[in-house]
mmCIF file of C-alpha atoms and ligand atoms in Angstrom:
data_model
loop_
_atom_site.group_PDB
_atom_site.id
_atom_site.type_symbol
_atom_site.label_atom_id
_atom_site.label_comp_id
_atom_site.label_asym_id
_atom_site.label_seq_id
_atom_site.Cartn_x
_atom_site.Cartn_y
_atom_site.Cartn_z
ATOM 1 C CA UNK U 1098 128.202 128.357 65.625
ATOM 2 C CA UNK U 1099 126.650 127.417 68.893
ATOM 3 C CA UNK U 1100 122.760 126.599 69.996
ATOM 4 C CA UNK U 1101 121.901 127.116 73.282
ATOM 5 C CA UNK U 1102 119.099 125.185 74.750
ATOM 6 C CA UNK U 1103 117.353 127.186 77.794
ATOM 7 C CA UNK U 1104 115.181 124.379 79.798
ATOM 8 C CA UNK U 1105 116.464 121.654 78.321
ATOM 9 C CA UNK U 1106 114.101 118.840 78.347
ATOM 10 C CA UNK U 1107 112.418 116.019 76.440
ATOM 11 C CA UNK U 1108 111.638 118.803 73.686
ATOM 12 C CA UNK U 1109 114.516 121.100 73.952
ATOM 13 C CA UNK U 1110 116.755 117.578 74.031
ATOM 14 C CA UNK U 1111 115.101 116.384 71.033
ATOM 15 C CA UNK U 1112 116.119 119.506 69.381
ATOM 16 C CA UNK U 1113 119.495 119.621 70.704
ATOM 17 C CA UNK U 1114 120.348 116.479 69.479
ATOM 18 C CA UNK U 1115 118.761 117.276 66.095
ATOM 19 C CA UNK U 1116 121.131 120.413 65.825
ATOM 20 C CA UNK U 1117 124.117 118.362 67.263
ATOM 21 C CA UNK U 1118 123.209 115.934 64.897
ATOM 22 C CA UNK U 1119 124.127 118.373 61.871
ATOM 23 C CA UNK U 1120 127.383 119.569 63.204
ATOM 24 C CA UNK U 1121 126.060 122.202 65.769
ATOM 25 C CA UNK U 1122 127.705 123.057 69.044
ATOM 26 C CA UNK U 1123 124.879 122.739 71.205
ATOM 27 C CA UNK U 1124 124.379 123.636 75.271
ATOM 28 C CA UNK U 1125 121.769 123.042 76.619
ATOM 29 C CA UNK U 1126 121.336 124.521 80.285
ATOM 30 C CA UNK U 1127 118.781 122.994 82.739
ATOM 31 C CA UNK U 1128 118.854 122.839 86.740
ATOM 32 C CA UNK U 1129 119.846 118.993 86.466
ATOM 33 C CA UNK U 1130 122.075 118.901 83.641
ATOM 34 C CA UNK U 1131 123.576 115.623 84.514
ATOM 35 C CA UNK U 1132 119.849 114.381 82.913
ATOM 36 C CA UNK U 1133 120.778 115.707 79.702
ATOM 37 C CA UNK U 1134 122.880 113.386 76.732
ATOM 38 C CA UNK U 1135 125.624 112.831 75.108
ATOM 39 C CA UNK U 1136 126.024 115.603 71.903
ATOM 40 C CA UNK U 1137 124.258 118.172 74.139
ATOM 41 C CA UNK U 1138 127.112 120.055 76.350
ATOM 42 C CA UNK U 1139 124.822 120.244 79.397
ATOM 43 C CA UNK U 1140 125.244 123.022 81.837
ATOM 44 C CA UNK U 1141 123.743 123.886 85.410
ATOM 45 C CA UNK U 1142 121.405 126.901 84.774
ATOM 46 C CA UNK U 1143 118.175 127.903 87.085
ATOM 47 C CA UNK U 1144 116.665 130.313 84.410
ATOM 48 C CA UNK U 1145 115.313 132.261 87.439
ATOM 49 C CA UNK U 1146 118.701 133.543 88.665
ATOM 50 C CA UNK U 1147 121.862 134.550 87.549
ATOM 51 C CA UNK U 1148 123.114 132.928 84.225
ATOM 52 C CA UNK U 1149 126.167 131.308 83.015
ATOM 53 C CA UNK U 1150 128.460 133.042 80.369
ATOM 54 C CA UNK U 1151 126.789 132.671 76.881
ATOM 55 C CA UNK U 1152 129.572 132.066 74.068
ATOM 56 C CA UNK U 1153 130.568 135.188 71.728
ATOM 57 C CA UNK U 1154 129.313 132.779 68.355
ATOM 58 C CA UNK U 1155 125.901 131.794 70.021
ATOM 59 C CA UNK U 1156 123.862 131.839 66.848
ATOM 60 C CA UNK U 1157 120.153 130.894 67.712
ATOM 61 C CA UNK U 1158 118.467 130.191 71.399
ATOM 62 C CA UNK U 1159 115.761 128.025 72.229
ATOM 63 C CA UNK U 1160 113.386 128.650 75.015
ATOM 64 C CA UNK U 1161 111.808 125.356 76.082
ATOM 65 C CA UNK U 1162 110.953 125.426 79.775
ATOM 66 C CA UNK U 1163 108.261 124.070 81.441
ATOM 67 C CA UNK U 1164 106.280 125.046 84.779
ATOM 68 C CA UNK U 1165 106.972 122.619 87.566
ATOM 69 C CA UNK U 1166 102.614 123.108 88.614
ATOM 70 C CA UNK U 1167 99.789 125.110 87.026
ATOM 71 C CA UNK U 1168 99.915 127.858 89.648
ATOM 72 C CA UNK U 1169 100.372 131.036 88.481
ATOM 73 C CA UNK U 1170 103.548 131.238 90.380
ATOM 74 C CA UNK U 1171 104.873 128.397 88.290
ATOM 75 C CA UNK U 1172 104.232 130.027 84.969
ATOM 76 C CA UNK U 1173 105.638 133.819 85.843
ATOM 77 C CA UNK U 1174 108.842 132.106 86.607
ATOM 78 C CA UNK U 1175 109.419 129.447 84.426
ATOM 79 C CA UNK U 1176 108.116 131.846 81.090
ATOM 80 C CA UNK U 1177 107.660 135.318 82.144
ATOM 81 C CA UNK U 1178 110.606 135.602 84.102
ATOM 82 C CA UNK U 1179 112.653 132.878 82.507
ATOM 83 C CA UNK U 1180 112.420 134.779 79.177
ATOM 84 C CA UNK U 1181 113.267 137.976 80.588
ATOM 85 C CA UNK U 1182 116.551 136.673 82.553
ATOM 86 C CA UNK U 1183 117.840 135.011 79.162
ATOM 87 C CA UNK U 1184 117.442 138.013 77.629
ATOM 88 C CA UNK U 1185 119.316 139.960 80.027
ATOM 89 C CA UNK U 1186 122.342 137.537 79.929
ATOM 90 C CA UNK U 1187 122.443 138.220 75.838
ATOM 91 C CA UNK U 1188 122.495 141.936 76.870
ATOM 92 C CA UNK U 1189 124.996 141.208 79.937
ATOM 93 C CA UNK U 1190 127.369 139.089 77.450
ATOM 94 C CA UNK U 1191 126.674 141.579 74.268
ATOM 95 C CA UNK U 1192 125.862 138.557 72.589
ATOM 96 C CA UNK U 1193 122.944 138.978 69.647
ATOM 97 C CA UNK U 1194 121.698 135.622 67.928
ATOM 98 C CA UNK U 1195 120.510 135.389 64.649
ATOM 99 C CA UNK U 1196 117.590 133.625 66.308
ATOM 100 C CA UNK U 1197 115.752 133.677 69.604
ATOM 101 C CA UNK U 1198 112.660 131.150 69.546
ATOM 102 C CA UNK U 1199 110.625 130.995 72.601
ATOM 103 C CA UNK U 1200 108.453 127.825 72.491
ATOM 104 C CA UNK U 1201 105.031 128.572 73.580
ATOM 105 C CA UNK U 1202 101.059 126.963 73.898
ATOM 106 C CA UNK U 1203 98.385 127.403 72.167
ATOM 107 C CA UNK U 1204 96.352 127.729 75.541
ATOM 108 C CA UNK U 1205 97.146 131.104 74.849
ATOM 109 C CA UNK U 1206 94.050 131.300 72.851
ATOM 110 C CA UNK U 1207 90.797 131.010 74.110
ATOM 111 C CA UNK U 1208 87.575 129.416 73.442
ATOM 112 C CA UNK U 1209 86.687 129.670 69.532
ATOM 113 C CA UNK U 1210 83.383 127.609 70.101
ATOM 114 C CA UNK U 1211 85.330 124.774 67.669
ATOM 115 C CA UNK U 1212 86.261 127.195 65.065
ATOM 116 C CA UNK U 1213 89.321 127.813 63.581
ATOM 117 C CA UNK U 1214 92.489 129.356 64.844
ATOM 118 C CA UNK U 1215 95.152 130.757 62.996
ATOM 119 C CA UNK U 1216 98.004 132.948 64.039
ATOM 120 C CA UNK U 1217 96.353 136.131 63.112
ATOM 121 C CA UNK U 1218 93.298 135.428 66.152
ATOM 122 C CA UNK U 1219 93.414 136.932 69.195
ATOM 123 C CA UNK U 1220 95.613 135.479 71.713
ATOM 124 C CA UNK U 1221 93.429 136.212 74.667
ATOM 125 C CA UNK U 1222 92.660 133.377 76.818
ATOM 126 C CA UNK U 1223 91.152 134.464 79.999
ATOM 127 C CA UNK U 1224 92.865 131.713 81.786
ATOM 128 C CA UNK U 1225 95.576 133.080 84.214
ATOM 129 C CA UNK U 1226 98.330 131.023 83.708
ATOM 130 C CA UNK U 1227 98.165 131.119 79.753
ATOM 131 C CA UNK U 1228 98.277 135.136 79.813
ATOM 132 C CA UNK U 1229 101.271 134.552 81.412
ATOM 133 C CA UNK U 1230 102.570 132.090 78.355
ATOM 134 C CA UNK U 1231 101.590 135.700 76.505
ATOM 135 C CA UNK U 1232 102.835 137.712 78.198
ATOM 136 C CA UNK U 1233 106.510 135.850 78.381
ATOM 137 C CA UNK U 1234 105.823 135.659 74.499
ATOM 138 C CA UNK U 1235 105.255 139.961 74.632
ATOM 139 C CA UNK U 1236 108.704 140.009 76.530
ATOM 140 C CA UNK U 1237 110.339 138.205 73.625
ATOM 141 C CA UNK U 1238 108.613 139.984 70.594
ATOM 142 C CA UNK U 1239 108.816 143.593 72.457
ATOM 143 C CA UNK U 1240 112.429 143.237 73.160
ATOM 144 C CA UNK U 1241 114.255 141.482 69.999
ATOM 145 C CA UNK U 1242 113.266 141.682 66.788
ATOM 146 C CA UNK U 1243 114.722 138.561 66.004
ATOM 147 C CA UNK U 1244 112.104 136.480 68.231
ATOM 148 C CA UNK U 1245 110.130 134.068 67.326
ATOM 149 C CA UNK U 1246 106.951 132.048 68.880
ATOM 150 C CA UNK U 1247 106.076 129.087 68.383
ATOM 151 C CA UNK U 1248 102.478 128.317 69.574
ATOM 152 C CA UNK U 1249 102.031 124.130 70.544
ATOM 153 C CA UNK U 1250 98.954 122.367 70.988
ATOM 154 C CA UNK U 1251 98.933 119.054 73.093
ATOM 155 C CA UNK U 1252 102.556 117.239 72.541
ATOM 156 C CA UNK U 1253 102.438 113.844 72.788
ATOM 157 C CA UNK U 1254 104.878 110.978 71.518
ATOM 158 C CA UNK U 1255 107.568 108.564 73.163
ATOM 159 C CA UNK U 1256 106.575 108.020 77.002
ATOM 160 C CA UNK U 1257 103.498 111.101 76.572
ATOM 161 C CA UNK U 1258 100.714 108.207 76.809
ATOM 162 C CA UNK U 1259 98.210 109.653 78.682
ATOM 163 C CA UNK U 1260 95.561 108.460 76.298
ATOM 164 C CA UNK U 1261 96.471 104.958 75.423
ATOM 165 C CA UNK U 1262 97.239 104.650 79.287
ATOM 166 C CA UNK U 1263 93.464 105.622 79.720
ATOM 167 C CA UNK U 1264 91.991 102.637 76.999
ATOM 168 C CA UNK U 1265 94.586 100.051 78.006
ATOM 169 C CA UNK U 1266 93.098 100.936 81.699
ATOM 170 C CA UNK U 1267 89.330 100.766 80.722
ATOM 171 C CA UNK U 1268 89.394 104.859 81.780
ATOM 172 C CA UNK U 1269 88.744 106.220 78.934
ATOM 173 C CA UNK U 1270 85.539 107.925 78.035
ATOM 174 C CA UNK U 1271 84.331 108.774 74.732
ATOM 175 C CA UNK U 1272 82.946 112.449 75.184
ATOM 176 C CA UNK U 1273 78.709 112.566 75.038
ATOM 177 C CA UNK U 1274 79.202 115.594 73.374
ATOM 178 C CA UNK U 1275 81.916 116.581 70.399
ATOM 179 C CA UNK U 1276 85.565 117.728 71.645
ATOM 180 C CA UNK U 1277 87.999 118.816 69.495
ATOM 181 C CA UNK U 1278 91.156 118.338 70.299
ATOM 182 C CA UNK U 1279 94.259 119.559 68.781
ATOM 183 C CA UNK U 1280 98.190 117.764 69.314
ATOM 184 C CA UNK U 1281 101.718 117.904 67.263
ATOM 185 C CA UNK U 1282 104.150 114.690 68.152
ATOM 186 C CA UNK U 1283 107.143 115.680 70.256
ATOM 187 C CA UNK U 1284 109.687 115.141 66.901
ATOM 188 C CA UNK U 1285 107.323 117.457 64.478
ATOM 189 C CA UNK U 1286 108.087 119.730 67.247
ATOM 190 C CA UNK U 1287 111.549 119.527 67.291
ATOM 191 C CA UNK U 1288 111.786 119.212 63.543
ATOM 192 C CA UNK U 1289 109.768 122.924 63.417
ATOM 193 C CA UNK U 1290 112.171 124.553 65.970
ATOM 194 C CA UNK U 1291 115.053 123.425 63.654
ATOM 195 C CA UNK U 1292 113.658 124.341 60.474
ATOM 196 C CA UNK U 1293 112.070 127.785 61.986
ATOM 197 C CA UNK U 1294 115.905 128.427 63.180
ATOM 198 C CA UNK U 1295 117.792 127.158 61.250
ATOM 199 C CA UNK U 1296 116.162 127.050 57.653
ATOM 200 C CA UNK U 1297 113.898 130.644 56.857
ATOM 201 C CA UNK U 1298 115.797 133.708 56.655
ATOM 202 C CA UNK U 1299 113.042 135.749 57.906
ATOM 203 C CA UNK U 1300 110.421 134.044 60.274
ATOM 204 C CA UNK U 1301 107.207 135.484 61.269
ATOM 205 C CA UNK U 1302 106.847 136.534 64.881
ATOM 206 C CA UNK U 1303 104.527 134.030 65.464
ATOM 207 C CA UNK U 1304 103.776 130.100 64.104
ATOM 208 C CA UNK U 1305 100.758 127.971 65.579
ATOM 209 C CA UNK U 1306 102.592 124.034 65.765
ATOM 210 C CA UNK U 1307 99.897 121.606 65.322
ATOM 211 C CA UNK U 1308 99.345 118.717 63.218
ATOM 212 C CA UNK U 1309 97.010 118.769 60.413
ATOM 213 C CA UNK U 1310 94.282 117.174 61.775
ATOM 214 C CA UNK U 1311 91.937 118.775 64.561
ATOM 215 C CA UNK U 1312 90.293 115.849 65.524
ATOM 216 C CA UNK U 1313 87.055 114.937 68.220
ATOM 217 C CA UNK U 1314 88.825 113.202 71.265
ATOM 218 C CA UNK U 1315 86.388 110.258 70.833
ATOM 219 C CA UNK U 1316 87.612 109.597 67.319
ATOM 220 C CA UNK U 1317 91.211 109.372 68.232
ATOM 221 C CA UNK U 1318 90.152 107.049 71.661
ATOM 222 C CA UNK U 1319 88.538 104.949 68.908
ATOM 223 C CA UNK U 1320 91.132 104.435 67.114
ATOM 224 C CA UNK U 1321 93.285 103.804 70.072
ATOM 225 C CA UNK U 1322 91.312 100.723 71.163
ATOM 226 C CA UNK U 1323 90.718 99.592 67.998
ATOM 227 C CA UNK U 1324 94.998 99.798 67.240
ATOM 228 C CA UNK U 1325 95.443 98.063 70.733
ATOM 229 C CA UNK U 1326 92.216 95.615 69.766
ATOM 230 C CA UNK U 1327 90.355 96.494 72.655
ATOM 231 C CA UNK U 1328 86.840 96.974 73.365
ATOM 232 C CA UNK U 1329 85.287 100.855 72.262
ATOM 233 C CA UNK U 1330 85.560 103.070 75.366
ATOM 234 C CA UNK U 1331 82.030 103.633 76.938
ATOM 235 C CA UNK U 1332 80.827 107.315 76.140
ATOM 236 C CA UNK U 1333 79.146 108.890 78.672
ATOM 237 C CA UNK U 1334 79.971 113.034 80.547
ATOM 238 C CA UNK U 1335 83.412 114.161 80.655
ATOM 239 C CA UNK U 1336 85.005 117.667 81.653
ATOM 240 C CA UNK U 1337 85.095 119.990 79.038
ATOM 241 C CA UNK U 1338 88.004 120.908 76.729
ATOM 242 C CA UNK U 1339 90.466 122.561 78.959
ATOM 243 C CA UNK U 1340 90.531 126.237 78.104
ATOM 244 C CA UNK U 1341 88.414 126.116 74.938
ATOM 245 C CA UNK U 1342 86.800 124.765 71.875
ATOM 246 C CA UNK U 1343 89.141 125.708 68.767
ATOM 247 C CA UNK U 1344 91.003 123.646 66.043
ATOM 248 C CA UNK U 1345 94.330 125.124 65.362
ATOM 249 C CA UNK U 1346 95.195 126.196 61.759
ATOM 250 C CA UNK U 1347 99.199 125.685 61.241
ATOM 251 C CA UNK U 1348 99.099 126.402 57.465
ATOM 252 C CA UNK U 1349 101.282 129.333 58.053
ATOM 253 C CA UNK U 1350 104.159 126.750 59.364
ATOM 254 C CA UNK U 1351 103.429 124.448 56.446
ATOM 255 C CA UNK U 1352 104.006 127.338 53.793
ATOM 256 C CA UNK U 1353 107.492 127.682 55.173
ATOM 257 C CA UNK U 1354 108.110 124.501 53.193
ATOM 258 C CA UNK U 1355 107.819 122.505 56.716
ATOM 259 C CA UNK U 1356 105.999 119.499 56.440
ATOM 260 C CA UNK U 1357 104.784 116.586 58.844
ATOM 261 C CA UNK U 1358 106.407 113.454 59.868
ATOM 262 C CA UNK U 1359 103.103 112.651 61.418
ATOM 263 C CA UNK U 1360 100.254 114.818 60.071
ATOM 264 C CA UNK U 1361 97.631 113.564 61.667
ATOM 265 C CA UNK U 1362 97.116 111.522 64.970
ATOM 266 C CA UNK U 1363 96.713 108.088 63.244
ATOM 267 C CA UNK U 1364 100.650 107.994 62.104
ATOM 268 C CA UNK U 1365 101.993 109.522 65.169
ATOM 269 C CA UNK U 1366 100.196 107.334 67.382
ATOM 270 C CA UNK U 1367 101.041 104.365 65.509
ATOM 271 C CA UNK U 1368 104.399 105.007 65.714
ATOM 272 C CA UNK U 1369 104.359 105.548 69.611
ATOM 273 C CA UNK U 1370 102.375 102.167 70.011
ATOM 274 C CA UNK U 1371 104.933 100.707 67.911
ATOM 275 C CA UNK U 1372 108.023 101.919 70.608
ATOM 276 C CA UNK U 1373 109.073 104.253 68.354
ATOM 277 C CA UNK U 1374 111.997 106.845 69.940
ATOM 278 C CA UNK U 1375 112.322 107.238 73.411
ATOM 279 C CA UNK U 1376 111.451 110.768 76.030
ATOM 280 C CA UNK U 1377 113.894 112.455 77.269
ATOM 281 C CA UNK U 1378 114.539 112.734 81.150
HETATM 282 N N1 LIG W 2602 103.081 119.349 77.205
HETATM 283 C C1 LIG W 2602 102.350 119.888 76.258
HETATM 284 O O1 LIG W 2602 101.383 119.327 75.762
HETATM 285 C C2 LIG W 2602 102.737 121.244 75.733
HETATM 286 C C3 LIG W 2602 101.866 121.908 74.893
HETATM 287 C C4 LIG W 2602 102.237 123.127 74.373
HETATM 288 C C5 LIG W 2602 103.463 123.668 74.706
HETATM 289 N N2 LIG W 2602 104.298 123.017 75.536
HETATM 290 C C6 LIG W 2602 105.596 123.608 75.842
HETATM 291 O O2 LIG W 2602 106.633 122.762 75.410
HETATM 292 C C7 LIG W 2602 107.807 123.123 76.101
HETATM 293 C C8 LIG W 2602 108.699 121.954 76.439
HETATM 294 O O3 LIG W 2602 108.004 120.959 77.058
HETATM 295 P P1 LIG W 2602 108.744 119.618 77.485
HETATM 296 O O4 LIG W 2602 107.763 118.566 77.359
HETATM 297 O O5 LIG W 2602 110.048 119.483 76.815
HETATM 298 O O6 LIG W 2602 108.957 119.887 79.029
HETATM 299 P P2 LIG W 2602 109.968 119.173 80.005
HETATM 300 O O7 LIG W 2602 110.445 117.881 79.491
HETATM 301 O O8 LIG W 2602 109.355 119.256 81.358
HETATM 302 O O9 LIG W 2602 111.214 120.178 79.943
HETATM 303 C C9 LIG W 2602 111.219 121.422 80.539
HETATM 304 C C10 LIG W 2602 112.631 121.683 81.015
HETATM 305 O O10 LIG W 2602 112.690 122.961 81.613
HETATM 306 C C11 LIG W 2602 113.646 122.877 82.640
HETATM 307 N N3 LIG W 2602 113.361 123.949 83.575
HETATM 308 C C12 LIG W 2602 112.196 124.197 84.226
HETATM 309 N N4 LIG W 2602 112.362 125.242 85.046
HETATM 310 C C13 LIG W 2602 113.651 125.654 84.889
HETATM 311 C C14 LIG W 2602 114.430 126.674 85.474
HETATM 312 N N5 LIG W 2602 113.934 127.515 86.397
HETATM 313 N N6 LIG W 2602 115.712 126.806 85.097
HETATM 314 C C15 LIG W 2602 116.243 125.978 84.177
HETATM 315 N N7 LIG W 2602 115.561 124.995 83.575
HETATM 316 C C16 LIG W 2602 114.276 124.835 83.948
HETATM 317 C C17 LIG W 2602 113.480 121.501 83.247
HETATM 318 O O11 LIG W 2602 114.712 120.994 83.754
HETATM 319 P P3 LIG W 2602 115.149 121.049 85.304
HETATM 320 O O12 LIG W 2602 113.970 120.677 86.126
HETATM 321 O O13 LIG W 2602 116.322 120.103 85.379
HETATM 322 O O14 LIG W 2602 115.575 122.474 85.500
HETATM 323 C C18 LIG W 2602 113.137 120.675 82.013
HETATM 324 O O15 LIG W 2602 114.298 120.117 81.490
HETATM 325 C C19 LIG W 2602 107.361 123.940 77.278
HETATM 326 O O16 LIG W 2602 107.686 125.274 76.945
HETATM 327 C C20 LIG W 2602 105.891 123.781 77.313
HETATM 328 O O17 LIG W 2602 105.275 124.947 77.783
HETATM 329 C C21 LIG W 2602 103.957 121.818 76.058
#
């Protein structure tokens, strides 16, 4: 059986190799496939034009592309219109997958003034460029009934150090106010695209991926500097949560049988300080 990896990138590769990893065939199709492994049969694809031939025994598909900016130009083509296209290659090549998960955001939801989000809350962020994550999600789910979304908060993980770059500068602020924040480490990500695929018979449409611990960004910038034994950040006024106060709910995922490598911020970022893994180019 073959897995085929559209926008094949630190996530999608971590997957890939996963899959490869068990005796998979796996392609993985990207505009720069000379970036992508060893396991992973990379191909030259631009999701936004024509595709290559998809094999006969193509079994499940990932969709893990990213936007190259955050203008709304950006997100119709690299979900909207990436999503249709590989669709229309299945239908060109009368392939049909067992499978077809389209990885998505949670920025798709709003702002739940910090309560919590599950699956079964409206998906109705008024933020352009996340109704466009829905609406490429709407394109799956209305055209395959063998689609499935998977909803990420913030991924972070081997080379994603945004925040321990910001206390090992002296950057970091710890918010005045509360701010919850809500992440999944790059390999529980991979590890719930290969269990959603590869291990339930029948999926739900849609899974949030988050780790099991919403948590208030000073808290984790805390532990950060106290992990790197570094003075406490100063607090002082920051920018608001990006697209809304919520803490994501990802007991559905959980009652698949999935569980966490790193449920809660304080493993996975100990294993990132510690070197653990490596990102994919
Ligand atoms: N970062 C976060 O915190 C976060 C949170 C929630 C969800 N997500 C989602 O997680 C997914 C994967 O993220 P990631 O970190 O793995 O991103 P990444 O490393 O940037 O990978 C994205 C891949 O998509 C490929 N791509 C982009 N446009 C393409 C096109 N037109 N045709 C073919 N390939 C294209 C890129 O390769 P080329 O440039 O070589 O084509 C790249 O390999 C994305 O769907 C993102 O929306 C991310």
């Amino acid at each position: 059986m073959t897995v085929l990896i559209a926008g094949c990138g630190d996530l999608g590769t971590e997957v890939g190799l996963r899959l490869a990893a068990r005796g998979e065939r796996v392609i993985g199709w990207r505009r720069s496939p000379e970036r992508i492994p060893e396991g992973i049969e990379g191909r030259a694809a631009d999701l936004t034009q024509p595709l290559p031939p998809i094999p006969q025994d193509t079994d499940v598909v990932v969709i893990a592309t990213a936007a190259g900016d955050r203008s709304e130009a950006a997100y119709r083509s690299a979900y909207v219109d990436a999503t249709g296209n590989v669709l229309d290659a299945l239908e060109r090549d009368g392939v049909r997958p067992r499978r077809i998960l389209f990885v998505s955001s949670t920025a798709v939801y709003g702002d739940f003034d910090g309560g919590w989000v599950t699956e079964e809350s409206p998906a109705e962020s008024a933020a352009p460029t996340a109704r466009l994550v829905r609406e490429a999600e709407q394109v799956l789910l209305r055209r395959s009934d063998r689609g499935t979304v998977l909803r990420l908060s913030g991924i972070y993980g081997p080379g994603r150090t945004r925040l321990i770059d910001q206390v090992k500068g002296g950057t970091a602020v710890l918010p005045a106010e509360a701010q919850w924040t809500n992440r999944i480490h790059r390999d529980d990500a991979a590890a719930a695209i290969v269990h959603l695929t590869m291990e339930l018979d029948d999926p739900a449409p849609v899974y949030v991926g988050s780790d099991e611990q919403p948590v208030d960004l000073g808290e984790v910038l805390q532990f950060l500097a106290a992990e790197l034994g570094l003075p406490e950040p100063p607090s002082g006024e920051t920018s608001s949560t990006r697209g809304g106060a919520r803490r994501m709910d990802s007991s559905l995922l959980r009652s698949t049988g999935f569980s966490f490598a790193y449920p809660t911020y304080r493993e996975g970022y100990r294993a990132v300080l510690a070197g653990k893994g490596v990102r994919h180019p």
